[in-house]
Amino acid sequence: MEKLRYLRSSHSVRRRSNIVDEAMPVSLGLEGDCFQKQDRPDSSARASSRMRCTPSASERGSTRQGSIRQRATFSASVPPIEADLIFGAESCQELVRILERAMSGLELVRNRSDKDRVRAEALASTVDRLRILEADMSRLVAEGGFEDIRGEGSGFAGSSSWAGYQSPRAGTLSVLSDDSFMSAFEEFAVIIDEDGIHRDIVNVNKDQLVFFQSGMEAAANGEVGYRKARMEFCQCDSETDFAAKVWCLRQAFEEVLKDQHRRIWLAKAGRTLLGDILKHSRQDPCQFYNSFDNLMEFFNDEANLKQMEEELASRGVVHFGFWDVVLDFILLDSFEDMKAPPSAIYSVTKNYFLSNSMKYSTISTIVWSMLKAKRKRLKNPNGFIAHFYNISEAVSPAITLGFLGTDGRIGELCQYFKEQITQFVIDVFNTKRVRYTTLQELAEDVWIILQSRTEALQTRLATELIPA
């Protein structure tokens, strides 16, 4: 009996030793040869150990699937299907970024030979198709039905409208404009500062408002046309009052911008402000700077200005000036469209499971898809609107995420930007803030307020710490 127990014990020890020797390479995830003993000449044993260290195809698939689930499942409340969709969208976006870098490299040598040219064109076509796929994946993520941290649905009922983009509303230039967009952000209030920058109250009797009376006569005679009536927004007494002040302000802005130094200062200020917003959003402003500079060069050609007037006239702009183009057509329209963003964009910005980089990438893809559809309808692919779309492509994702996203810091900066623009418009339509006595006095007051509001924006953006 004693001998029998000894033999069993010895056999058990040898068996455990063999199991440890064979399992060690597997448990460490290393090649079996690294741990093969010198006294094991059996090549089949080494091959067996090597085979045991290399996972099978099914094991690799299982491991990869587990990795996907581990990366994409942000919370136990996120269903696996939604988690896989999110990670799939991220992977698709990463593939597009990689191929874009490769495309940039091929563009440098595409003229070296016909083969390089064909490769560059083929890759560009592939990237375009992948962008469409990326947009589809982003839409699937945005329309996910799972609930966010606050228990609110991340998507809206119905399909997103940007995928089947339709013609924009008449006269609008905003990237986010579309008749099929549903209102998703109605409480987009602006806090008007009671202690404004330009607080000097103008005490002028009505009989001294000679210039304004001329505007009233022009408005009463139907001589003042405009694209959109904004009497409520501008806090005017009536539509006639609004039209009269528009008549006056058009001439005042022309008087202000006759000075080349003022035009240059205003252009530089706009370039700096938008660039700083991009920096605060952790985005590289180089693409915006290039697009903005190209637009400034576009303005230097008189033939382009004539063409620009024709383009804007087709959008309902009746006067070629600062109020009609910059304030009314571009800025105020953009603020209005931000109140009713596409459901896909709103869902992405309010999704607490997505990182800011993922949100930015998804919104960039949606904006790119929108602008691609808009560019196809342009009569002049190199005109003003095409240049404006280039700027929009560079700044819209960051600004949209700033206004609608969950980052409170950048949200405050974007809201401050909107408040200053809005308050400026209200100020210049107020006879107690500016003098509607003569053209020169009105122009002087308008410039003072414009300069003050712009400098306030510059100071706020310059003093805020830009995140690393």
Short mmCIF file of C-alpha atoms in Angstrom, two decimals:
data_model
loop_
_atom_site.label_atom_id
_atom_site.label_comp_id
_atom_site.label_asym_id
_atom_site.label_seq_id
_atom_site.Cartn_x
_atom_site.Cartn_y
_atom_site.Cartn_z
CA MET A 1 0.00 0.00 0.00
CA GLU A 2 2.79 2.38 0.87
CA LYS A 3 4.48 1.70 -2.48
CA LEU A 4 1.22 2.23 -4.32
CA ARG A 5 0.65 5.62 -2.62
CA TYR A 6 4.24 6.64 -3.47
CA LEU A 7 3.75 5.79 -7.16
CA ARG A 8 0.49 7.72 -7.32
CA SER A 9 2.04 10.72 -5.60
CA SER A 10 5.06 10.70 -7.93
CA HIS A 11 2.84 10.43 -10.99
CA SER A 12 0.68 13.33 -9.79
CA VAL A 13 3.73 15.57 -9.22
CA ARG A 14 5.15 14.78 -12.67
CA ARG A 15 1.76 15.48 -14.26
CA ARG A 16 1.40 18.85 -12.52
CA SER A 17 4.94 19.75 -13.57
CA ASN A 18 4.20 18.96 -17.20
CA ILE A 19 1.01 20.99 -17.10
CA VAL A 20 2.86 24.01 -15.68
CA ASP A 21 5.67 23.67 -18.27
CA GLU A 22 3.21 23.48 -21.11
CA ALA A 23 0.83 26.14 -19.88
CA MET A 24 3.40 28.78 -18.91
CA PRO A 25 3.96 30.17 -22.41
CA VAL A 26 0.23 30.37 -22.98
CA SER A 27 -0.48 32.15 -19.72
CA LEU A 28 2.20 34.75 -20.45
CA GLY A 29 1.11 35.20 -24.05
CA LEU A 30 4.67 34.57 -25.36
CA GLU A 31 6.12 32.20 -27.90
CA GLY A 32 6.62 28.71 -26.54
CA ASP A 33 10.25 28.49 -27.70
CA CYS A 34 11.24 31.14 -25.19
CA PHE A 35 10.49 28.70 -22.39
CA GLN A 36 11.47 25.37 -23.96
CA LYS A 37 13.95 23.40 -21.89
CA GLN A 38 17.24 22.33 -23.43
CA ASP A 39 16.63 18.70 -22.47
CA ARG A 40 13.42 18.53 -24.57
CA PRO A 41 14.63 17.39 -27.99
CA ASP A 42 11.20 16.38 -29.20
CA SER A 43 10.39 18.76 -32.08
CA SER A 44 6.76 17.71 -32.00
CA ALA A 45 6.55 18.91 -28.41
CA ARG A 46 7.97 22.29 -29.43
CA ALA A 47 5.55 22.45 -32.34
CA SER A 48 2.72 21.50 -30.05
CA SER A 49 3.74 24.19 -27.58
CA ARG A 50 4.03 26.74 -30.38
CA MET A 51 0.58 25.82 -31.64
CA ARG A 52 -0.83 26.15 -28.17
CA CYS A 53 0.65 29.68 -27.88
CA THR A 54 -0.91 30.88 -31.16
CA PRO A 55 -4.67 31.41 -30.84
CA SER A 56 -6.93 29.95 -33.45
CA ALA A 57 -8.98 32.01 -35.85
CA SER A 58 -12.07 31.56 -33.71
CA GLU A 59 -10.13 32.56 -30.60
CA ARG A 60 -8.78 35.67 -32.33
CA GLY A 61 -12.28 36.60 -33.42
CA SER A 62 -13.56 36.07 -29.91
CA THR A 63 -10.75 38.19 -28.46
CA ARG A 64 -11.32 40.94 -30.99
CA GLN A 65 -15.04 40.95 -30.33
CA GLY A 66 -14.37 41.14 -26.60
CA SER A 67 -12.05 44.08 -27.18
CA ILE A 68 -14.73 45.84 -29.19
CA ARG A 69 -17.26 45.37 -26.45
CA GLN A 70 -14.81 46.50 -23.81
CA ARG A 71 -13.98 49.73 -25.67
CA ALA A 72 -17.45 50.59 -26.82
CA THR A 73 -19.52 49.75 -23.75
CA PHE A 74 -19.39 52.98 -21.79
CA SER A 75 -22.01 52.00 -19.28
CA ALA A 76 -24.04 48.99 -18.29
CA SER A 77 -27.10 50.86 -19.53
CA VAL A 78 -25.82 50.92 -23.13
CA PRO A 79 -27.05 47.91 -25.12
CA PRO A 80 -24.30 45.88 -26.85
CA ILE A 81 -25.71 46.70 -30.28
CA GLU A 82 -25.43 50.45 -29.63
CA ALA A 83 -21.96 49.98 -28.18
CA ASP A 84 -20.82 48.15 -31.31
CA LEU A 85 -22.33 50.85 -33.51
CA ILE A 86 -20.43 53.56 -31.65
CA PHE A 87 -17.15 51.71 -31.93
CA GLY A 88 -17.87 50.95 -35.59
CA ALA A 89 -18.41 54.65 -36.28
CA GLU A 90 -15.16 55.49 -34.49
CA SER A 91 -13.27 52.87 -36.50
CA CYS A 92 -14.74 54.16 -39.75
CA GLN A 93 -13.75 57.71 -38.90
CA GLU A 94 -10.24 56.62 -37.99
CA LEU A 95 -9.95 54.81 -41.34
CA VAL A 96 -11.03 57.94 -43.19
CA ARG A 97 -8.43 60.01 -41.32
CA ILE A 98 -5.67 57.51 -42.19
CA LEU A 99 -6.60 57.42 -45.85
CA GLU A 100 -6.82 61.22 -45.94
CA ARG A 101 -3.20 61.37 -44.77
CA ALA A 102 -2.26 58.88 -47.45
CA MET A 103 -4.17 60.94 -50.01
CA SER A 104 -2.23 64.07 -49.00
CA GLY A 105 1.01 62.19 -49.62
CA LEU A 106 -0.11 60.92 -53.02
CA GLU A 107 -1.21 64.41 -54.05
CA LEU A 108 2.41 65.54 -53.75
CA VAL A 109 3.62 62.97 -56.27
CA ARG A 110 0.56 62.52 -58.47
CA ASN A 111 2.24 64.31 -61.39
CA ARG A 112 5.30 62.11 -61.22
CA SER A 113 3.79 59.44 -63.49
CA ASP A 114 0.48 58.22 -64.89
CA LYS A 115 0.48 55.39 -62.36
CA ASP A 116 0.73 57.84 -59.45
CA ARG A 117 -2.02 59.97 -60.94
CA VAL A 118 -4.35 56.97 -61.31
CA ARG A 119 -3.58 55.87 -57.74
CA ALA A 120 -4.28 59.34 -56.39
CA GLU A 121 -7.61 59.56 -58.22
CA ALA A 122 -8.61 56.06 -57.12
CA LEU A 123 -7.78 56.84 -53.49
CA ALA A 124 -9.71 60.13 -53.64
CA SER A 125 -12.74 58.26 -54.96
CA THR A 126 -12.38 55.66 -52.20
CA VAL A 127 -12.19 58.35 -49.53
CA ASP A 128 -15.33 60.03 -50.89
CA ARG A 129 -17.24 56.74 -50.68
CA LEU A 130 -15.93 56.12 -47.19
CA ARG A 131 -17.11 59.56 -46.12
CA ILE A 132 -20.60 58.65 -47.24
CA LEU A 133 -20.30 55.44 -45.22
CA GLU A 134 -18.99 57.46 -42.30
CA ALA A 135 -22.01 59.75 -42.53
CA ASP A 136 -24.34 56.74 -42.54
CA MET A 137 -22.59 55.30 -39.48
CA SER A 138 -22.82 58.65 -37.70
CA ARG A 139 -26.52 58.78 -38.48
CA LEU A 140 -27.02 55.31 -37.01
CA VAL A 141 -25.22 56.38 -33.84
CA ALA A 142 -27.16 59.63 -33.63
CA GLU A 143 -30.48 57.85 -34.01
CA GLY A 144 -29.71 55.36 -31.26
CA GLY A 145 -32.62 54.69 -28.99
CA PHE A 146 -30.69 54.18 -25.74
CA GLU A 147 -31.02 56.74 -22.95
CA ASP A 148 -28.29 59.03 -21.78
CA ILE A 149 -27.13 59.65 -18.24
CA ARG A 150 -29.98 62.01 -17.52
CA GLY A 151 -32.57 59.53 -18.71
CA GLU A 152 -33.47 61.49 -21.83
CA GLY A 153 -33.62 59.91 -25.27
CA SER A 154 -30.59 60.75 -27.39
CA GLY A 155 -32.53 60.82 -30.62
CA PHE A 156 -35.73 62.27 -32.00
CA ALA A 157 -38.66 60.42 -33.41
CA GLY A 158 -38.50 60.02 -37.15
CA SER A 159 -35.58 59.86 -39.52
CA SER A 160 -32.86 62.47 -39.64
CA SER A 161 -33.25 64.88 -42.51
CA TRP A 162 -29.64 65.54 -43.37
CA ALA A 163 -29.15 62.14 -45.01
CA GLY A 164 -31.72 62.98 -47.69
CA TYR A 165 -30.80 66.63 -47.99
CA GLN A 166 -33.35 68.84 -49.72
CA SER A 167 -33.28 72.40 -51.00
CA PRO A 168 -32.70 75.10 -48.36
CA ARG A 169 -35.20 77.72 -47.38
CA ALA A 170 -35.36 80.59 -49.81
CA GLY A 171 -32.58 83.06 -49.27
CA THR A 172 -30.75 81.32 -46.46
CA LEU A 173 -27.02 80.66 -46.47
CA SER A 174 -26.59 78.90 -43.13
CA VAL A 175 -25.11 75.41 -43.23
CA LEU A 176 -27.75 74.08 -40.84
CA SER A 177 -30.71 75.41 -42.79
CA ASP A 178 -33.25 73.04 -44.31
CA ASP A 179 -37.02 73.03 -44.50
CA SER A 180 -37.18 69.51 -43.14
CA PHE A 181 -35.23 70.26 -39.97
CA MET A 182 -37.37 69.99 -36.89
CA SER A 183 -37.13 72.38 -33.99
CA ALA A 184 -35.01 70.88 -31.28
CA PHE A 185 -33.72 73.75 -29.19
CA GLU A 186 -36.45 76.28 -28.60
CA GLU A 187 -35.15 77.76 -25.35
CA PHE A 188 -32.30 79.55 -27.13
CA ALA A 189 -32.71 82.83 -25.28
CA VAL A 190 -30.26 85.68 -25.35
CA ILE A 191 -29.64 87.64 -22.20
CA ILE A 192 -29.58 91.29 -23.18
CA ASP A 193 -27.20 93.25 -20.99
CA GLU A 194 -28.89 96.01 -19.09
CA ASP A 195 -25.59 97.68 -18.32
CA GLY A 196 -24.39 97.80 -21.89
CA ILE A 197 -21.02 98.91 -23.14
CA HIS A 198 -22.39 102.01 -24.88
CA ARG A 199 -24.65 103.44 -22.17
CA ASP A 200 -24.66 107.09 -23.16
CA ILE A 201 -28.35 107.91 -23.55
CA VAL A 202 -29.06 110.08 -26.58
CA ASN A 203 -31.46 112.85 -25.63
CA VAL A 204 -32.72 114.05 -28.99
CA ASN A 205 -36.15 115.45 -29.69
CA LYS A 206 -38.18 113.82 -32.43
CA ASP A 207 -38.09 116.96 -34.54
CA GLN A 208 -34.28 116.70 -34.57
CA LEU A 209 -34.33 113.20 -36.11
CA VAL A 210 -34.11 114.64 -39.59
CA PHE A 211 -32.29 111.69 -41.11
CA PHE A 212 -34.79 109.27 -39.60
CA GLN A 213 -37.69 111.29 -41.03
CA SER A 214 -36.14 110.90 -44.48
CA GLY A 215 -36.08 107.16 -43.89
CA MET A 216 -39.74 107.20 -42.84
CA GLU A 217 -40.67 108.97 -46.07
CA ALA A 218 -38.75 106.41 -48.13
CA ALA A 219 -40.40 103.54 -46.23
CA ALA A 220 -43.88 105.05 -46.63
CA ASN A 221 -43.32 105.38 -50.37
CA GLY A 222 -42.32 101.71 -50.63
CA GLU A 223 -38.71 102.52 -51.57
CA VAL A 224 -37.13 100.29 -48.92
CA GLY A 225 -36.87 96.63 -49.75
CA TYR A 226 -35.46 93.95 -47.46
CA ARG A 227 -35.11 90.19 -47.39
CA LYS A 228 -36.66 89.57 -43.99
CA ALA A 229 -38.68 91.78 -41.63
CA ARG A 230 -37.01 91.79 -38.19
CA MET A 231 -39.00 94.50 -36.38
CA GLU A 232 -39.58 92.34 -33.29
CA PHE A 233 -35.98 91.20 -33.04
CA CYS A 234 -34.68 94.75 -33.52
CA GLN A 235 -37.32 96.06 -31.08
CA CYS A 236 -38.90 98.45 -33.59
CA ASP A 237 -42.38 99.93 -33.18
CA SER A 238 -43.65 98.76 -36.55
CA GLU A 239 -42.52 97.37 -39.88
CA THR A 240 -42.41 100.91 -41.25
CA ASP A 241 -40.18 101.94 -38.35
CA PHE A 242 -37.92 98.97 -39.11
CA ALA A 243 -37.76 99.80 -42.82
CA ALA A 244 -36.95 103.45 -42.11
CA LYS A 245 -34.07 102.52 -39.82
CA VAL A 246 -32.77 99.97 -42.32
CA TRP A 247 -32.70 102.75 -44.92
CA CYS A 248 -30.66 104.92 -42.55
CA LEU A 249 -28.31 102.17 -41.36
CA ARG A 250 -27.42 101.03 -44.87
CA GLN A 251 -26.03 104.45 -45.61
CA ALA A 252 -24.38 104.68 -42.18
CA PHE A 253 -22.49 101.40 -42.69
CA GLU A 254 -21.40 102.54 -46.14
CA GLU A 255 -20.08 105.75 -44.59
CA VAL A 256 -18.25 103.81 -41.87
CA LEU A 257 -16.60 101.36 -44.25
CA LYS A 258 -15.43 103.98 -46.72
CA ASP A 259 -12.34 104.15 -44.51
CA GLN A 260 -9.92 101.43 -45.64
CA HIS A 261 -8.30 101.25 -42.18
CA ARG A 262 -11.66 100.45 -40.62
CA ARG A 263 -12.34 97.75 -43.21
CA ILE A 264 -8.96 96.14 -42.54
CA TRP A 265 -9.43 96.37 -38.77
CA LEU A 266 -12.88 94.78 -38.96
CA ALA A 267 -11.67 91.94 -41.21
CA LYS A 268 -8.73 91.18 -38.91
CA ALA A 269 -11.00 91.28 -35.88
CA GLY A 270 -13.40 88.77 -37.44
CA ARG A 271 -10.52 86.49 -38.41
CA THR A 272 -9.07 86.63 -34.90
CA LEU A 273 -12.39 86.08 -33.11
CA LEU A 274 -13.38 82.98 -35.07
CA GLY A 275 -9.84 81.62 -34.88
CA ASP A 276 -9.82 82.05 -31.09
CA ILE A 277 -13.15 80.23 -30.79
CA LEU A 278 -11.62 77.30 -32.68
CA LYS A 279 -8.59 77.35 -30.39
CA HIS A 280 -10.81 77.33 -27.30
CA SER A 281 -12.59 74.33 -28.85
CA ARG A 282 -9.23 72.52 -29.15
CA GLN A 283 -9.34 72.69 -32.95
CA ASP A 284 -6.62 73.73 -35.37
CA PRO A 285 -7.65 77.06 -36.99
CA CYS A 286 -5.30 76.72 -39.99
CA GLN A 287 -8.02 75.55 -42.39
CA PHE A 288 -10.21 78.47 -41.34
CA TYR A 289 -7.38 80.98 -41.72
CA ASN A 290 -6.64 79.75 -45.25
CA SER A 291 -10.31 79.88 -46.26
CA PHE A 292 -10.77 83.33 -44.73
CA ASP A 293 -7.67 84.71 -46.45
CA ASN A 294 -8.84 83.29 -49.78
CA LEU A 295 -12.15 85.09 -49.32
CA MET A 296 -10.34 88.37 -48.64
CA GLU A 297 -8.36 87.90 -51.85
CA PHE A 298 -11.63 87.22 -53.64
CA PHE A 299 -12.89 90.65 -52.55
CA ASN A 300 -9.89 92.39 -54.11
CA ASP A 301 -11.18 91.73 -57.65
CA GLU A 302 -13.92 94.10 -58.78
CA ALA A 303 -15.30 91.48 -61.17
CA ASN A 304 -15.81 89.13 -58.24
CA LEU A 305 -17.82 91.76 -56.37
CA LYS A 306 -20.22 92.12 -59.28
CA GLN A 307 -20.58 88.37 -59.44
CA MET A 308 -21.13 88.28 -55.67
CA GLU A 309 -24.03 90.73 -55.98
CA GLU A 310 -25.68 88.45 -58.53
CA GLU A 311 -25.22 85.41 -56.30
CA LEU A 312 -26.72 87.15 -53.29
CA ALA A 313 -29.59 88.63 -55.30
CA SER A 314 -30.64 85.08 -56.19
CA ARG A 315 -30.86 84.41 -52.43
CA GLY A 316 -33.18 87.35 -51.82
CA VAL A 317 -30.58 89.92 -50.68
CA VAL A 318 -31.79 93.26 -52.03
CA HIS A 319 -28.86 95.47 -51.00
CA PHE A 320 -25.15 94.83 -51.11
CA GLY A 321 -23.99 96.15 -47.73
CA PHE A 322 -22.87 95.28 -44.19
CA TRP A 323 -26.36 95.08 -42.69
CA ASP A 324 -27.91 92.99 -45.46
CA VAL A 325 -25.00 90.60 -46.08
CA VAL A 326 -23.00 90.22 -42.85
CA LEU A 327 -25.57 90.89 -40.12
CA ASP A 328 -28.94 89.92 -41.58
CA PHE A 329 -28.01 87.23 -44.10
CA ILE A 330 -25.09 85.48 -42.39
CA LEU A 331 -25.04 86.06 -38.63
CA LEU A 332 -28.70 86.48 -37.69
CA ASP A 333 -29.82 83.70 -40.01
CA SER A 334 -27.20 81.40 -38.48
CA PHE A 335 -28.42 82.19 -34.96
CA GLU A 336 -31.98 81.43 -36.02
CA ASP A 337 -31.02 78.11 -37.61
CA MET A 338 -29.14 77.17 -34.44
CA LYS A 339 -32.50 77.22 -32.66
CA ALA A 340 -33.71 74.38 -34.87
CA PRO A 341 -30.69 72.19 -35.67
CA PRO A 342 -30.94 68.90 -37.57
CA SER A 343 -32.10 66.14 -35.25
CA ALA A 344 -28.97 64.12 -36.04
CA ILE A 345 -26.69 66.97 -34.93
CA TYR A 346 -28.71 67.72 -31.81
CA SER A 347 -28.67 64.05 -30.83
CA VAL A 348 -24.90 63.89 -31.17
CA THR A 349 -24.24 67.08 -29.21
CA LYS A 350 -26.44 66.00 -26.30
CA ASN A 351 -25.17 62.41 -26.16
CA TYR A 352 -23.27 62.05 -22.88
CA PHE A 353 -21.75 58.72 -23.89
CA LEU A 354 -19.74 60.20 -26.78
CA SER A 355 -16.45 61.98 -26.20
CA ASN A 356 -16.02 65.53 -27.48
CA SER A 357 -13.61 64.32 -30.16
CA MET A 358 -16.17 61.77 -31.34
CA LYS A 359 -18.90 64.43 -31.36
CA TYR A 360 -16.71 66.83 -33.31
CA SER A 361 -15.79 64.18 -35.86
CA THR A 362 -19.42 63.14 -36.31
CA ILE A 363 -20.65 66.73 -36.72
CA SER A 364 -17.81 67.42 -39.18
CA THR A 365 -18.99 64.47 -41.26
CA ILE A 366 -22.59 65.68 -41.25
CA VAL A 367 -21.56 69.24 -42.18
CA TRP A 368 -19.33 67.89 -44.95
CA SER A 369 -22.27 65.90 -46.34
CA MET A 370 -24.54 68.94 -46.23
CA LEU A 371 -22.03 71.22 -47.92
CA LYS A 372 -21.27 68.63 -50.59
CA ALA A 373 -24.96 68.63 -51.53
CA LYS A 374 -25.11 72.44 -51.41
CA ARG A 375 -22.01 72.86 -53.58
CA LYS A 376 -23.51 70.70 -56.32
CA ARG A 377 -26.31 73.25 -56.71
CA LEU A 378 -24.02 76.26 -57.04
CA LYS A 379 -24.01 77.97 -60.42
CA ASN A 380 -20.54 79.33 -59.75
CA PRO A 381 -18.29 76.80 -57.99
CA ASN A 382 -15.65 79.49 -57.31
CA GLY A 383 -17.91 82.35 -56.27
CA PHE A 384 -18.60 84.04 -52.96
CA ILE A 385 -20.96 81.37 -51.66
CA ALA A 386 -18.42 78.64 -52.46
CA HIS A 387 -15.78 80.56 -50.46
CA PHE A 388 -18.27 81.03 -47.64
CA TYR A 389 -18.96 77.29 -47.60
CA ASN A 390 -15.22 76.67 -47.20
CA ILE A 391 -15.23 78.87 -44.11
CA SER A 392 -18.38 77.19 -42.81
CA GLU A 393 -16.83 73.76 -43.19
CA ALA A 394 -13.92 74.89 -41.01
CA VAL A 395 -15.86 76.65 -38.24
CA SER A 396 -19.37 75.16 -38.16
CA PRO A 397 -18.54 71.93 -36.27
CA ALA A 398 -16.79 73.75 -33.42
CA ILE A 399 -19.39 76.53 -33.17
CA THR A 400 -22.29 74.08 -33.36
CA LEU A 401 -20.77 71.92 -30.65
CA GLY A 402 -20.10 75.08 -28.62
CA PHE A 403 -23.72 76.26 -28.76
CA LEU A 404 -25.41 72.88 -28.43
CA GLY A 405 -22.82 70.70 -26.70
CA THR A 406 -22.29 69.80 -23.07
CA ASP A 407 -19.04 71.73 -22.51
CA GLY A 408 -20.16 74.63 -20.33
CA ARG A 409 -16.95 76.65 -20.76
CA ILE A 410 -17.01 76.84 -24.57
CA GLY A 411 -20.79 77.17 -24.42
CA GLU A 412 -20.46 80.36 -22.38
CA LEU A 413 -17.97 81.80 -24.88
CA CYS A 414 -20.23 81.07 -27.84
CA GLN A 415 -23.23 82.48 -26.00
CA TYR A 416 -21.26 85.64 -25.17
CA PHE A 417 -20.36 85.97 -28.85
CA LYS A 418 -24.04 85.73 -29.79
CA GLU A 419 -25.08 88.19 -27.09
CA GLN A 420 -22.62 90.84 -28.26
CA ILE A 421 -23.78 90.55 -31.89
CA THR A 422 -27.43 90.63 -30.86
CA GLN A 423 -26.99 93.58 -28.54
CA PHE A 424 -25.11 95.50 -31.24
CA VAL A 425 -28.04 95.07 -33.64
CA ILE A 426 -30.55 96.18 -30.98
CA ASP A 427 -28.38 99.18 -30.09
CA VAL A 428 -28.11 100.57 -33.63
CA PHE A 429 -31.89 100.32 -34.09
CA ASN A 430 -32.48 102.27 -30.87
CA THR A 431 -32.88 106.04 -31.22
CA LYS A 432 -31.77 106.40 -27.59
CA ARG A 433 -28.42 104.74 -28.33
CA VAL A 434 -27.53 106.28 -31.70
CA ARG A 435 -28.32 109.63 -33.28
CA TYR A 436 -30.61 109.44 -36.30
CA THR A 437 -30.07 113.16 -36.82
CA THR A 438 -27.62 113.21 -39.73
CA LEU A 439 -25.79 110.56 -41.73
CA GLN A 440 -22.42 111.56 -40.26
CA GLU A 441 -23.59 111.45 -36.63
CA LEU A 442 -25.36 108.11 -37.12
CA ALA A 443 -22.25 106.64 -38.76
CA GLU A 444 -20.07 107.90 -35.91
CA ASP A 445 -22.30 106.32 -33.25
CA VAL A 446 -22.60 103.05 -35.16
CA TRP A 447 -18.82 102.77 -35.45
CA ILE A 448 -18.31 103.47 -31.73
CA ILE A 449 -20.71 100.68 -30.75
CA LEU A 450 -19.33 98.26 -33.34
CA GLN A 451 -15.79 98.88 -32.15
CA SER A 452 -16.77 98.56 -28.47
CA ARG A 453 -18.63 95.28 -28.93
CA THR A 454 -15.85 93.80 -31.02
CA GLU A 455 -13.17 94.79 -28.51
CA ALA A 456 -15.26 93.29 -25.69
CA LEU A 457 -15.33 90.00 -27.58
CA GLN A 458 -11.60 90.15 -28.24
CA THR A 459 -10.88 90.83 -24.57
CA ARG A 460 -13.09 87.96 -23.37
CA LEU A 461 -11.53 85.43 -25.75
CA ALA A 462 -8.00 86.66 -25.08
CA THR A 463 -8.28 86.52 -21.29
CA GLU A 464 -9.89 83.05 -21.19
CA LEU A 465 -7.30 80.31 -20.84
CA ILE A 466 -7.07 78.15 -23.94
CA PRO A 467 -7.15 74.45 -22.91
CA ALA A 468 -4.00 72.48 -23.56
#
